[in-house]
Short mmCIF file of N, CA and C in Angstrom, two decimals:
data_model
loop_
_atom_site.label_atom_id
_atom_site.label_comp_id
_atom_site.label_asym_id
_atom_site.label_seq_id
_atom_site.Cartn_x
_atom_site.Cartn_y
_atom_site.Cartn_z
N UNK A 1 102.17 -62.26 -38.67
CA UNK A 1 102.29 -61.03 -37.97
C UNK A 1 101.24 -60.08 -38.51
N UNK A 2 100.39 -59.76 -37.69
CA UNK A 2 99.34 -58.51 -38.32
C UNK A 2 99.77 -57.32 -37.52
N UNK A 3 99.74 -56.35 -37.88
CA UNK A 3 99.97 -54.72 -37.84
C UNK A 3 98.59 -53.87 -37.60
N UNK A 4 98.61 -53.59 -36.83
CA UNK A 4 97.11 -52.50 -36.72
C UNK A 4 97.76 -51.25 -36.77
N UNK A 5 96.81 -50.34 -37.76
CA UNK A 5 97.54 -48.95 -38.00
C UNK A 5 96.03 -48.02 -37.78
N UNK A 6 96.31 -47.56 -36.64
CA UNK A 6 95.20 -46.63 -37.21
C UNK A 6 95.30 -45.15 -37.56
N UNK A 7 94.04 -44.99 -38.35
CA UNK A 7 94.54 -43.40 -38.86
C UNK A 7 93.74 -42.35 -38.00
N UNK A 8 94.33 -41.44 -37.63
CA UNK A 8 93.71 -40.61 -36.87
C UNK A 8 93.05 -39.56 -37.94
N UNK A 9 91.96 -38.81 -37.97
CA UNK A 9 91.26 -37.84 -39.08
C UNK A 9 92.42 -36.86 -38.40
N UNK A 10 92.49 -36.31 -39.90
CA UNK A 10 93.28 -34.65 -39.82
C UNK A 10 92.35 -33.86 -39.09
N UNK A 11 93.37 -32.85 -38.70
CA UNK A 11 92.40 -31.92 -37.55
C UNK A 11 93.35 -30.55 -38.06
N UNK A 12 92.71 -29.71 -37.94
CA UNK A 12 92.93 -28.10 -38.37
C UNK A 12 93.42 -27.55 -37.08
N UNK A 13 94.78 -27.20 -36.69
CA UNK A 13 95.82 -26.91 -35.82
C UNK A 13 95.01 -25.32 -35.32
N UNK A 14 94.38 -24.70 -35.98
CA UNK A 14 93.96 -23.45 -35.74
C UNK A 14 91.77 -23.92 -35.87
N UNK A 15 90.84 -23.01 -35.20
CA UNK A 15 90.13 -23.76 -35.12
C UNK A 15 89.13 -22.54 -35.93
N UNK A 16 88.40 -23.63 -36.39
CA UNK A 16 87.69 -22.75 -37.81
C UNK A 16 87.07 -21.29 -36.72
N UNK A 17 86.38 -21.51 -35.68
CA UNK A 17 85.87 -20.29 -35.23
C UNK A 17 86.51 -18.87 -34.93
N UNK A 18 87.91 -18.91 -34.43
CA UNK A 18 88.87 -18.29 -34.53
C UNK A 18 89.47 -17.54 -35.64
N UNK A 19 89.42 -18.67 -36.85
CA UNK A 19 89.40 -17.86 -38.24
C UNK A 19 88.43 -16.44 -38.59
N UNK A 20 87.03 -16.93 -37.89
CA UNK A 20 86.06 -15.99 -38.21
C UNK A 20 85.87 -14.45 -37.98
N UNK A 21 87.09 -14.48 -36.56
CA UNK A 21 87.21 -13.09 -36.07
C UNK A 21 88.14 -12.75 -36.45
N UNK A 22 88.77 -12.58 -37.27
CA UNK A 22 89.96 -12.49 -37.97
C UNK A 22 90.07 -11.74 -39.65
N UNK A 23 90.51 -10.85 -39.68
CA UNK A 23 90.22 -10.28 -41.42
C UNK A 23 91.12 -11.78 -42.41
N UNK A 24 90.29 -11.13 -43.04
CA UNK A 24 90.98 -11.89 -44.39
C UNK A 24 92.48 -11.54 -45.40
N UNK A 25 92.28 -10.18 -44.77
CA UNK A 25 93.01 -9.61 -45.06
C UNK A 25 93.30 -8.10 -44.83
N UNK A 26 94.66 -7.39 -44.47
CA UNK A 26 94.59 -6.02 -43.92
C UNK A 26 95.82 -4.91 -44.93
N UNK A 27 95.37 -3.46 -45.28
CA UNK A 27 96.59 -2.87 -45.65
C UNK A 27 96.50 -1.62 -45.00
N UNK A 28 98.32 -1.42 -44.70
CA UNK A 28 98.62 -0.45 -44.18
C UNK A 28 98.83 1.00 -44.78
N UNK A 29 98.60 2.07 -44.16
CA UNK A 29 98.86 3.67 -44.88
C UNK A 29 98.20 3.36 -46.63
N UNK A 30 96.40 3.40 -46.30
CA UNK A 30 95.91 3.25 -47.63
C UNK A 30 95.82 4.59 -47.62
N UNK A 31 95.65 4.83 -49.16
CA UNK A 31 95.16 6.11 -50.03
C UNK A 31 94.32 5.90 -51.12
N UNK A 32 92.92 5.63 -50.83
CA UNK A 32 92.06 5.18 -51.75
C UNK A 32 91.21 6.49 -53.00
N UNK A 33 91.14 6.39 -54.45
CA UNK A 33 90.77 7.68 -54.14
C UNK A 33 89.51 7.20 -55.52
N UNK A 34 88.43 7.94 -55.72
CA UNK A 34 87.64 7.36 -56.61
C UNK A 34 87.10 8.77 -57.49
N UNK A 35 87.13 8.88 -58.43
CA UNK A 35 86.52 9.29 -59.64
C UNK A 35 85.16 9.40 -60.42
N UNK A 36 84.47 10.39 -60.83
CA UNK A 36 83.15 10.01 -61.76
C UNK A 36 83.65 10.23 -63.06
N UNK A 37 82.63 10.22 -63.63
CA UNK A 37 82.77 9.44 -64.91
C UNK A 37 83.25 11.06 -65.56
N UNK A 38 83.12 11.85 -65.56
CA UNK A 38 83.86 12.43 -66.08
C UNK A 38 85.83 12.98 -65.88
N UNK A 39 85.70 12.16 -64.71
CA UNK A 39 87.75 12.38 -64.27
C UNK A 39 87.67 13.11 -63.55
N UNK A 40 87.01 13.43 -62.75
CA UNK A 40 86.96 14.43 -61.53
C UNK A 40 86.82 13.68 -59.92
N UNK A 41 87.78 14.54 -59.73
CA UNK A 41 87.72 13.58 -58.40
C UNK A 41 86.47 13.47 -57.27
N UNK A 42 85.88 12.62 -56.47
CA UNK A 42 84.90 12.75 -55.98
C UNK A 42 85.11 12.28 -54.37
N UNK A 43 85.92 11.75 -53.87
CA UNK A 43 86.18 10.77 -52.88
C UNK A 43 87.85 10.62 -52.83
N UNK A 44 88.33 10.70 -51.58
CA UNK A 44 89.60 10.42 -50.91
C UNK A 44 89.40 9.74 -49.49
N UNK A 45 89.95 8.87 -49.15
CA UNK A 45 89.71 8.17 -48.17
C UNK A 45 91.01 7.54 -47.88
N UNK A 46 91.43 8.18 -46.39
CA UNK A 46 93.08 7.83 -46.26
C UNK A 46 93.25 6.85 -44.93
N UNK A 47 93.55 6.06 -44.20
CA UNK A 47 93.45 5.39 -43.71
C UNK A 47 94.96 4.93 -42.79
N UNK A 48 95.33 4.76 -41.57
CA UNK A 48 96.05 4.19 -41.26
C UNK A 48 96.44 2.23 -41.43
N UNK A 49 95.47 2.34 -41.61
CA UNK A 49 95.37 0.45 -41.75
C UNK A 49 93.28 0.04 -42.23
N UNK A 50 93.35 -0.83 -43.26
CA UNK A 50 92.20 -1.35 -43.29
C UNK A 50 92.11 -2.68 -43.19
N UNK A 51 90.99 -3.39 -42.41
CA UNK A 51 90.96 -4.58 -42.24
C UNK A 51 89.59 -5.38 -42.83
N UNK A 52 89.58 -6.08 -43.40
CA UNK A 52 88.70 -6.57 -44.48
C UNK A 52 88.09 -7.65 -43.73
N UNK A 53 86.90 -8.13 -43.21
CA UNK A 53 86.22 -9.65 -42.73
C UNK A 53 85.81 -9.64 -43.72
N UNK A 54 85.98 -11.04 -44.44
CA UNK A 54 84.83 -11.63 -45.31
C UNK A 54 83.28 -12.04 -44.50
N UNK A 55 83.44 -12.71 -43.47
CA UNK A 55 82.09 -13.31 -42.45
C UNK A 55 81.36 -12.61 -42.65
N UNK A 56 81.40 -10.70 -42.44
CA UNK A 56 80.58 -10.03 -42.11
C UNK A 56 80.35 -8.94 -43.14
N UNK A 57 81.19 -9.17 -44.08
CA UNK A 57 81.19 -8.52 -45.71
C UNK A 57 81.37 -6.93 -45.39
N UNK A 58 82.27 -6.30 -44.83
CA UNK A 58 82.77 -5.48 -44.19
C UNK A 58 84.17 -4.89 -43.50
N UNK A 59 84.76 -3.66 -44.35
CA UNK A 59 85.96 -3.73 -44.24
C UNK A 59 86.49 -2.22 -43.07
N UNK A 60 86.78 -2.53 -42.13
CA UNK A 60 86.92 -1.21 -41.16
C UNK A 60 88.16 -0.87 -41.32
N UNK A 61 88.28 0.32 -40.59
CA UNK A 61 89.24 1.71 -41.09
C UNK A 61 89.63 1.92 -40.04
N UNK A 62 91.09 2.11 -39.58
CA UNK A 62 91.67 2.46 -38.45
C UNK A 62 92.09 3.91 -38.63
N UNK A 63 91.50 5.24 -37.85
CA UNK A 63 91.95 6.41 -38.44
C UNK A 63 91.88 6.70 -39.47
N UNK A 64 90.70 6.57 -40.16
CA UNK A 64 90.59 7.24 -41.76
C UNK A 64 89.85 8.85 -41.73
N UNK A 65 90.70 9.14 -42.56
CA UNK A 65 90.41 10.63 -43.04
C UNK A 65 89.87 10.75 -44.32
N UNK A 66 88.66 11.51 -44.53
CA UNK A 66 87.63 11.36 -45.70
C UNK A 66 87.29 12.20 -46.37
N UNK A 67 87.28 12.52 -47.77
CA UNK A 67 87.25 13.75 -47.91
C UNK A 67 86.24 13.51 -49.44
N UNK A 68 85.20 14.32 -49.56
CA UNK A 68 83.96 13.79 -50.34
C UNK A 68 83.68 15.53 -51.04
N UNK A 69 83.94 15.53 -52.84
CA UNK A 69 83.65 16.81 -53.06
C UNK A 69 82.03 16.87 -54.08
N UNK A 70 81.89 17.47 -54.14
CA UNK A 70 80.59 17.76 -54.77
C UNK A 70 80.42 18.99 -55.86
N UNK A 71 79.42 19.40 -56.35
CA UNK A 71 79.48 20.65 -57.34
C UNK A 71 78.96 21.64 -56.34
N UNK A 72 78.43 21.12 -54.96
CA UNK A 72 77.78 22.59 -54.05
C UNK A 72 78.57 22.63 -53.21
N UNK A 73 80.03 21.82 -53.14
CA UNK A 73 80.86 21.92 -51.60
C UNK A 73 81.89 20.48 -51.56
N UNK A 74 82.21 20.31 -50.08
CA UNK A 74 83.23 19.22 -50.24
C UNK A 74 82.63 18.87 -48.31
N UNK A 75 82.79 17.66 -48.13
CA UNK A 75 83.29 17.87 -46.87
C UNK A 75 84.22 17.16 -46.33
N UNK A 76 84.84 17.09 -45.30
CA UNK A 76 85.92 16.60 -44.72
C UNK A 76 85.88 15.87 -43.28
N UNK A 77 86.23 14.48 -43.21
CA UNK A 77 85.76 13.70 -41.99
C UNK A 77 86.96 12.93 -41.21
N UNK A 78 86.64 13.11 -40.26
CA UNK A 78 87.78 11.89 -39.37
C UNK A 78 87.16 11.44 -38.29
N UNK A 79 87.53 10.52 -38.21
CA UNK A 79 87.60 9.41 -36.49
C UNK A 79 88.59 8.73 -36.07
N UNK A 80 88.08 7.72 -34.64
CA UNK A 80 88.80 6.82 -34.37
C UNK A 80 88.83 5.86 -35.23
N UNK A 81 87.47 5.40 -35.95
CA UNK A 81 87.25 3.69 -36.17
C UNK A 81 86.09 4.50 -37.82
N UNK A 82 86.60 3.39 -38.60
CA UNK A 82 85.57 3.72 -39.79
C UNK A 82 84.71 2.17 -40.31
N UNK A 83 83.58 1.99 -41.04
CA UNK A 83 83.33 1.29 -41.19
C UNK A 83 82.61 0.94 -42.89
N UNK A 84 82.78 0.47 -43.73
CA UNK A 84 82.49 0.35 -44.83
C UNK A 84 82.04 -0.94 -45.11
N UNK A 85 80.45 -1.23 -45.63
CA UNK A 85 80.31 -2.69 -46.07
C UNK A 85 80.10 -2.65 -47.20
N UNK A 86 80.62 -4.29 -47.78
CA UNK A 86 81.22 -4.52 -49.06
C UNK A 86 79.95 -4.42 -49.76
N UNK A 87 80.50 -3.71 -51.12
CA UNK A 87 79.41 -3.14 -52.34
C UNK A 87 78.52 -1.66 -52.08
N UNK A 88 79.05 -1.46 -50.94
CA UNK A 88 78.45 0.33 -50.38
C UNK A 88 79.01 1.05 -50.36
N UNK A 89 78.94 2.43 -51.08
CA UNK A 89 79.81 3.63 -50.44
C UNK A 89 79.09 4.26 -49.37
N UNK A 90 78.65 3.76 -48.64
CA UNK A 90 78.49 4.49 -47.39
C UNK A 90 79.31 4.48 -46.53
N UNK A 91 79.71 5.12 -45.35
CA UNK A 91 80.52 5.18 -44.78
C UNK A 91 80.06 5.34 -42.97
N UNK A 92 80.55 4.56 -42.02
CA UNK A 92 79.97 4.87 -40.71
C UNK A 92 81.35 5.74 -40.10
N UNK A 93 81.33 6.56 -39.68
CA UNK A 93 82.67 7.06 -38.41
C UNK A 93 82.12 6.69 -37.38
N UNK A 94 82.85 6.06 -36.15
CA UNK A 94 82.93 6.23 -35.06
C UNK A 94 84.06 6.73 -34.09
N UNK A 95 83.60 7.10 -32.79
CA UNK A 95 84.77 7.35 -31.74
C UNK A 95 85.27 8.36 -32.11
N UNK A 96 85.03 9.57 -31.42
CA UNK A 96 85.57 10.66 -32.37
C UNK A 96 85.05 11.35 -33.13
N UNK A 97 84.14 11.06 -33.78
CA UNK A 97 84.05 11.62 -35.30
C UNK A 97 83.62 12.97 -35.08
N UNK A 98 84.24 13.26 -36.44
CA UNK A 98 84.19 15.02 -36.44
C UNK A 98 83.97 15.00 -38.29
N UNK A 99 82.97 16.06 -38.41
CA UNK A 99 83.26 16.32 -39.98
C UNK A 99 82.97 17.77 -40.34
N UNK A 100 83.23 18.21 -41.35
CA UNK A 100 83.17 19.74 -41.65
C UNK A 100 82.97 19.72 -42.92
N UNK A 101 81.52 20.14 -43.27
CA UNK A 101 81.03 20.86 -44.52
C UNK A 101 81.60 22.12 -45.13
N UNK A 102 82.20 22.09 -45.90
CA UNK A 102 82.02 23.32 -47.19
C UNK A 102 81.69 23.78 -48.00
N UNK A 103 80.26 24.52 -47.83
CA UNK A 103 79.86 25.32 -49.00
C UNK A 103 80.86 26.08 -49.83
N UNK A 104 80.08 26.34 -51.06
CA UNK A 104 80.60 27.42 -51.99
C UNK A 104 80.09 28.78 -52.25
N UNK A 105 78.75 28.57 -51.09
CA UNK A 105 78.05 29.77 -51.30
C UNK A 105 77.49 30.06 -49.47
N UNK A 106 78.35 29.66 -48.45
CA UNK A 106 78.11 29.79 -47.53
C UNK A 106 79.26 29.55 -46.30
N UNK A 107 78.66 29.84 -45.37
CA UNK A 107 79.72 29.56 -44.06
C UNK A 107 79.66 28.17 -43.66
N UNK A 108 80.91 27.73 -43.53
CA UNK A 108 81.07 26.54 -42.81
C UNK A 108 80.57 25.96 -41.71
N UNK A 109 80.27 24.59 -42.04
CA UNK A 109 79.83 23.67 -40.64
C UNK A 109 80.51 22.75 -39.75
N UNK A 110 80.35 22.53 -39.17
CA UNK A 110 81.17 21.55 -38.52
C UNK A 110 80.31 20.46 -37.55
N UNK A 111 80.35 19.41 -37.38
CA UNK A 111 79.89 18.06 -36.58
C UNK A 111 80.63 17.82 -36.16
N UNK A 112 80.02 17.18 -34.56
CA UNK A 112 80.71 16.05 -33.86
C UNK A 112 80.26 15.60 -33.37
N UNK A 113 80.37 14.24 -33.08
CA UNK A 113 79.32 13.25 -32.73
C UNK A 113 80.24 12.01 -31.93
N UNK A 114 79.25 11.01 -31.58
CA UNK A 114 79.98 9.86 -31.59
C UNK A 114 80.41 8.91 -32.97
N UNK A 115 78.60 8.99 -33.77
CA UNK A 115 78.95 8.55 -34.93
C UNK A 115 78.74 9.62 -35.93
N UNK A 116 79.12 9.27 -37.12
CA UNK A 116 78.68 10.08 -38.51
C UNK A 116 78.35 9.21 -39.15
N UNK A 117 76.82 8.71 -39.54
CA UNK A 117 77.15 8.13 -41.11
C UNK A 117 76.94 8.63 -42.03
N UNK A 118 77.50 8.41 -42.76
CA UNK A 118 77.86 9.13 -44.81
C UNK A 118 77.29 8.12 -45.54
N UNK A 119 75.42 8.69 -45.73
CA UNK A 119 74.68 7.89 -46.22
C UNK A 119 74.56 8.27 -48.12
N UNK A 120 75.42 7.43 -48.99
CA UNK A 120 75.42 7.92 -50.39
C UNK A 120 74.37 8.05 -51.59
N UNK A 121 73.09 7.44 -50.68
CA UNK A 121 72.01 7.65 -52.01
C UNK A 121 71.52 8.89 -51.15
N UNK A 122 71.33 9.05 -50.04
CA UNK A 122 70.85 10.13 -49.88
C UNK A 122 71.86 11.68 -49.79
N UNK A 123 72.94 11.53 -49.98
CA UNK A 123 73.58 12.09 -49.98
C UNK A 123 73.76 13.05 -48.68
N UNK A 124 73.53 12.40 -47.53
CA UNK A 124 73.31 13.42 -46.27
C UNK A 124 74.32 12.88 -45.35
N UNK A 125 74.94 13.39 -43.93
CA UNK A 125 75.30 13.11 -42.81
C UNK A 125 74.87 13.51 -41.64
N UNK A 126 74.41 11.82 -41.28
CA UNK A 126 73.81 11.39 -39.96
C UNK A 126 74.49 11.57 -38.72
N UNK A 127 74.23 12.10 -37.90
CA UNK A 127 75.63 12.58 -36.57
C UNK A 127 74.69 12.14 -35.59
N UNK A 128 74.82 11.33 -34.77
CA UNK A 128 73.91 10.50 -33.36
C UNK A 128 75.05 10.03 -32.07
N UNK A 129 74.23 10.60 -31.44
CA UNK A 129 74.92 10.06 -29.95
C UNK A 129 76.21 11.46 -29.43
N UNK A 130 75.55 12.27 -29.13
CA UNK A 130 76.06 13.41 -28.32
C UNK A 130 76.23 14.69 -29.62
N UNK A 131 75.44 14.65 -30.29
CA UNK A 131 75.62 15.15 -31.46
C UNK A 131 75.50 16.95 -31.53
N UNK A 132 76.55 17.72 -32.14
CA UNK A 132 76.19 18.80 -31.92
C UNK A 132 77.18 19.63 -33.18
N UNK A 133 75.97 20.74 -33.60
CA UNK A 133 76.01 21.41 -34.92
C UNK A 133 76.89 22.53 -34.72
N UNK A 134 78.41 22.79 -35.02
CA UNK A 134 78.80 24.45 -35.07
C UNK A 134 78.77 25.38 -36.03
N UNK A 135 78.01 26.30 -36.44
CA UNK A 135 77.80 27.25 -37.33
C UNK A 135 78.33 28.39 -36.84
N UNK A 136 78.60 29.56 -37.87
CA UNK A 136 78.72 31.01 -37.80
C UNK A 136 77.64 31.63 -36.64
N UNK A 137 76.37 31.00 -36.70
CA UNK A 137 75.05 32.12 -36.02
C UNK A 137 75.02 30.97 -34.50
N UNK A 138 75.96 30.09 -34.25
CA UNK A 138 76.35 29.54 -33.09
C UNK A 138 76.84 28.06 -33.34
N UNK A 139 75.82 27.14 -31.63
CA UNK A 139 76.49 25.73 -31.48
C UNK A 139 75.04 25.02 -31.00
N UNK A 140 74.87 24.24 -32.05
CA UNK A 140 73.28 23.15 -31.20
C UNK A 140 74.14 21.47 -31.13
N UNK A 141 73.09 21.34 -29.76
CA UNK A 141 73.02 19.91 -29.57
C UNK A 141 71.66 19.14 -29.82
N UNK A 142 71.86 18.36 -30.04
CA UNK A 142 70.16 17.50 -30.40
C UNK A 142 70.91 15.79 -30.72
N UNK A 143 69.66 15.11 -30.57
CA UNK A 143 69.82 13.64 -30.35
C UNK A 143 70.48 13.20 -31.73
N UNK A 144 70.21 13.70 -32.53
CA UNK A 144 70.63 13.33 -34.12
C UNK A 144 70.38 14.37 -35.19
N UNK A 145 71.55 14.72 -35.44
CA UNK A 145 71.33 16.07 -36.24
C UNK A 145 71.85 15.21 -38.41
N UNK A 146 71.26 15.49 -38.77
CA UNK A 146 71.48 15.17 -40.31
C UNK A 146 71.42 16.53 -41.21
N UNK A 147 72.60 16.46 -41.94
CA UNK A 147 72.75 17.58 -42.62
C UNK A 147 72.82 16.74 -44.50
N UNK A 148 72.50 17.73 -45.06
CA UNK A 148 72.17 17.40 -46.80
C UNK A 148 73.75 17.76 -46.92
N UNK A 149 74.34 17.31 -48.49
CA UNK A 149 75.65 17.63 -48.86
C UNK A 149 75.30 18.48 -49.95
N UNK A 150 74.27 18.61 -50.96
CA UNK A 150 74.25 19.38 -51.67
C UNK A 150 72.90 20.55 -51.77
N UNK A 151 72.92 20.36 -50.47
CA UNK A 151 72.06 21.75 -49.73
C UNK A 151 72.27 22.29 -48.34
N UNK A 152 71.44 23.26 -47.46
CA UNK A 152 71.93 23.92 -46.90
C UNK A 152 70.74 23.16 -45.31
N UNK A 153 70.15 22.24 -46.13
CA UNK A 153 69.21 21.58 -45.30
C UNK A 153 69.57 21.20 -43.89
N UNK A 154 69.30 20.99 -42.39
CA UNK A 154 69.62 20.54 -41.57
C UNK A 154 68.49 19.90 -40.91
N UNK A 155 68.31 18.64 -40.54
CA UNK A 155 67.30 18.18 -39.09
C UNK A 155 67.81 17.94 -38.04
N UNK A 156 67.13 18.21 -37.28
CA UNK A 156 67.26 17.97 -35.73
C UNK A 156 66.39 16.88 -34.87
N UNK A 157 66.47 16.18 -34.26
CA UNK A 157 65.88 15.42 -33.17
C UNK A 157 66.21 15.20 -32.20
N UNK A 158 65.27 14.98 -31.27
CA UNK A 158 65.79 14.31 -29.64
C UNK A 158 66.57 15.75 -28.74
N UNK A 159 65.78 15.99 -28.24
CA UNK A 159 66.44 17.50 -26.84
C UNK A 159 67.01 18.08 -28.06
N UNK A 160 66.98 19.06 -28.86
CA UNK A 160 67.32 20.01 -29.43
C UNK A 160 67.54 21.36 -28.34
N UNK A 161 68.66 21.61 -28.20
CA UNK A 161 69.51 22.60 -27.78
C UNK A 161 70.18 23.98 -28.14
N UNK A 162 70.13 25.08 -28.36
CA UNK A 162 71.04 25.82 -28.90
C UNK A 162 71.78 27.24 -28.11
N UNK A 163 72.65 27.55 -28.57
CA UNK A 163 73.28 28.89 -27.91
C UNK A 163 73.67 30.03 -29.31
N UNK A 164 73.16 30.43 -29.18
CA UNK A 164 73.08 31.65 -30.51
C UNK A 164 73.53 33.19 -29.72
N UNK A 165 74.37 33.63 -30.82
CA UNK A 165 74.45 35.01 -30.86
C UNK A 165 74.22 35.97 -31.53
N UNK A 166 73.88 37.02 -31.62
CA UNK A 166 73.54 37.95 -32.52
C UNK A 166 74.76 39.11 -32.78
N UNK A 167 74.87 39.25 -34.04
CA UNK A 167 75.51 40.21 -34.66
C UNK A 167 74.74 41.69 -34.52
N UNK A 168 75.44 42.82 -34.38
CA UNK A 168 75.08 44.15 -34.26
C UNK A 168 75.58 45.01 -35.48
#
């Protein structure tokens, strides 16, 4: 009596490509908060849910609220969608995004854009795609407005726009 057995190769019930769009891992109602070296706080970053891809070394932010202080000011950010890649503190907002500068020796700013990015060596925010500046002396629009965090610096590009008023 002979027996034929054959073995079929194992097969992965879920299919590796599917894995790929998929985080690795996600947490809910984060409160991340980071420190310099002297114990002072520098960074808060609050989040409804974060979702981590390894594939793309990049962990996005569902509703995160951001809050970044400095020795010339602080500012304060939100969106729909956030984006952080792994080993960067930079930060992208999208959908939404809104952020508001605070000086310590001046009047407040405010952005809104489609995106913001919170570029950390340069220490500036990038606002592109419907982008427009509100100050005390008014409201500009321009293609991409970038503001400094520890100055009073602003650029403008692309259709620069403004509506100004004057004080009496």
């Amino acid at each position: 009596m002979l027996i034929w057995y054959k073995n079929l190769p194992h097969t992965n019930l879920v299919e590796s490509e599917s894995l790929s769009s998929t985080p690795d891992y996600f947490i809910t109602q984060v409160v991340a908060l980071r420190y310099d070296a002297q114990g002072n706080l520098i960074e808060r970053i609050n989040a409804e849910q974060t979702l981590h891809y390894i594939q793309t070394s990049r962990t996005l932010l569902e509703n995160p609220n951001i809050d970044r202080y400095s020795i010339s000011g602080s500012w304060h950010a939100h969106a729909s969608q956030g984006t952080i890649e792994d080993g960067s503190n930079d930060i992208l907002l999208s959908r939404n995004a809104e952020a508001v500068k605070k000086y310590k020796q001046s009047e407040d700013v405010i952005l809104h854009a489609d995106t913001i990015h919170y570029l950390d060596q340069d220490k500036s925010l990038t606002s592109q795609g419907d982008a427009i500046l509100i100050s005390s002396q008014g409201k500009t629009s321009a293609g991409k407005i970038i503001t400094y965090i520890n100055s009073e610096e602003v650029v403008m590009t692309g259709s620069v726009r403004g509506n100004y008023e004057t004080t009496h």
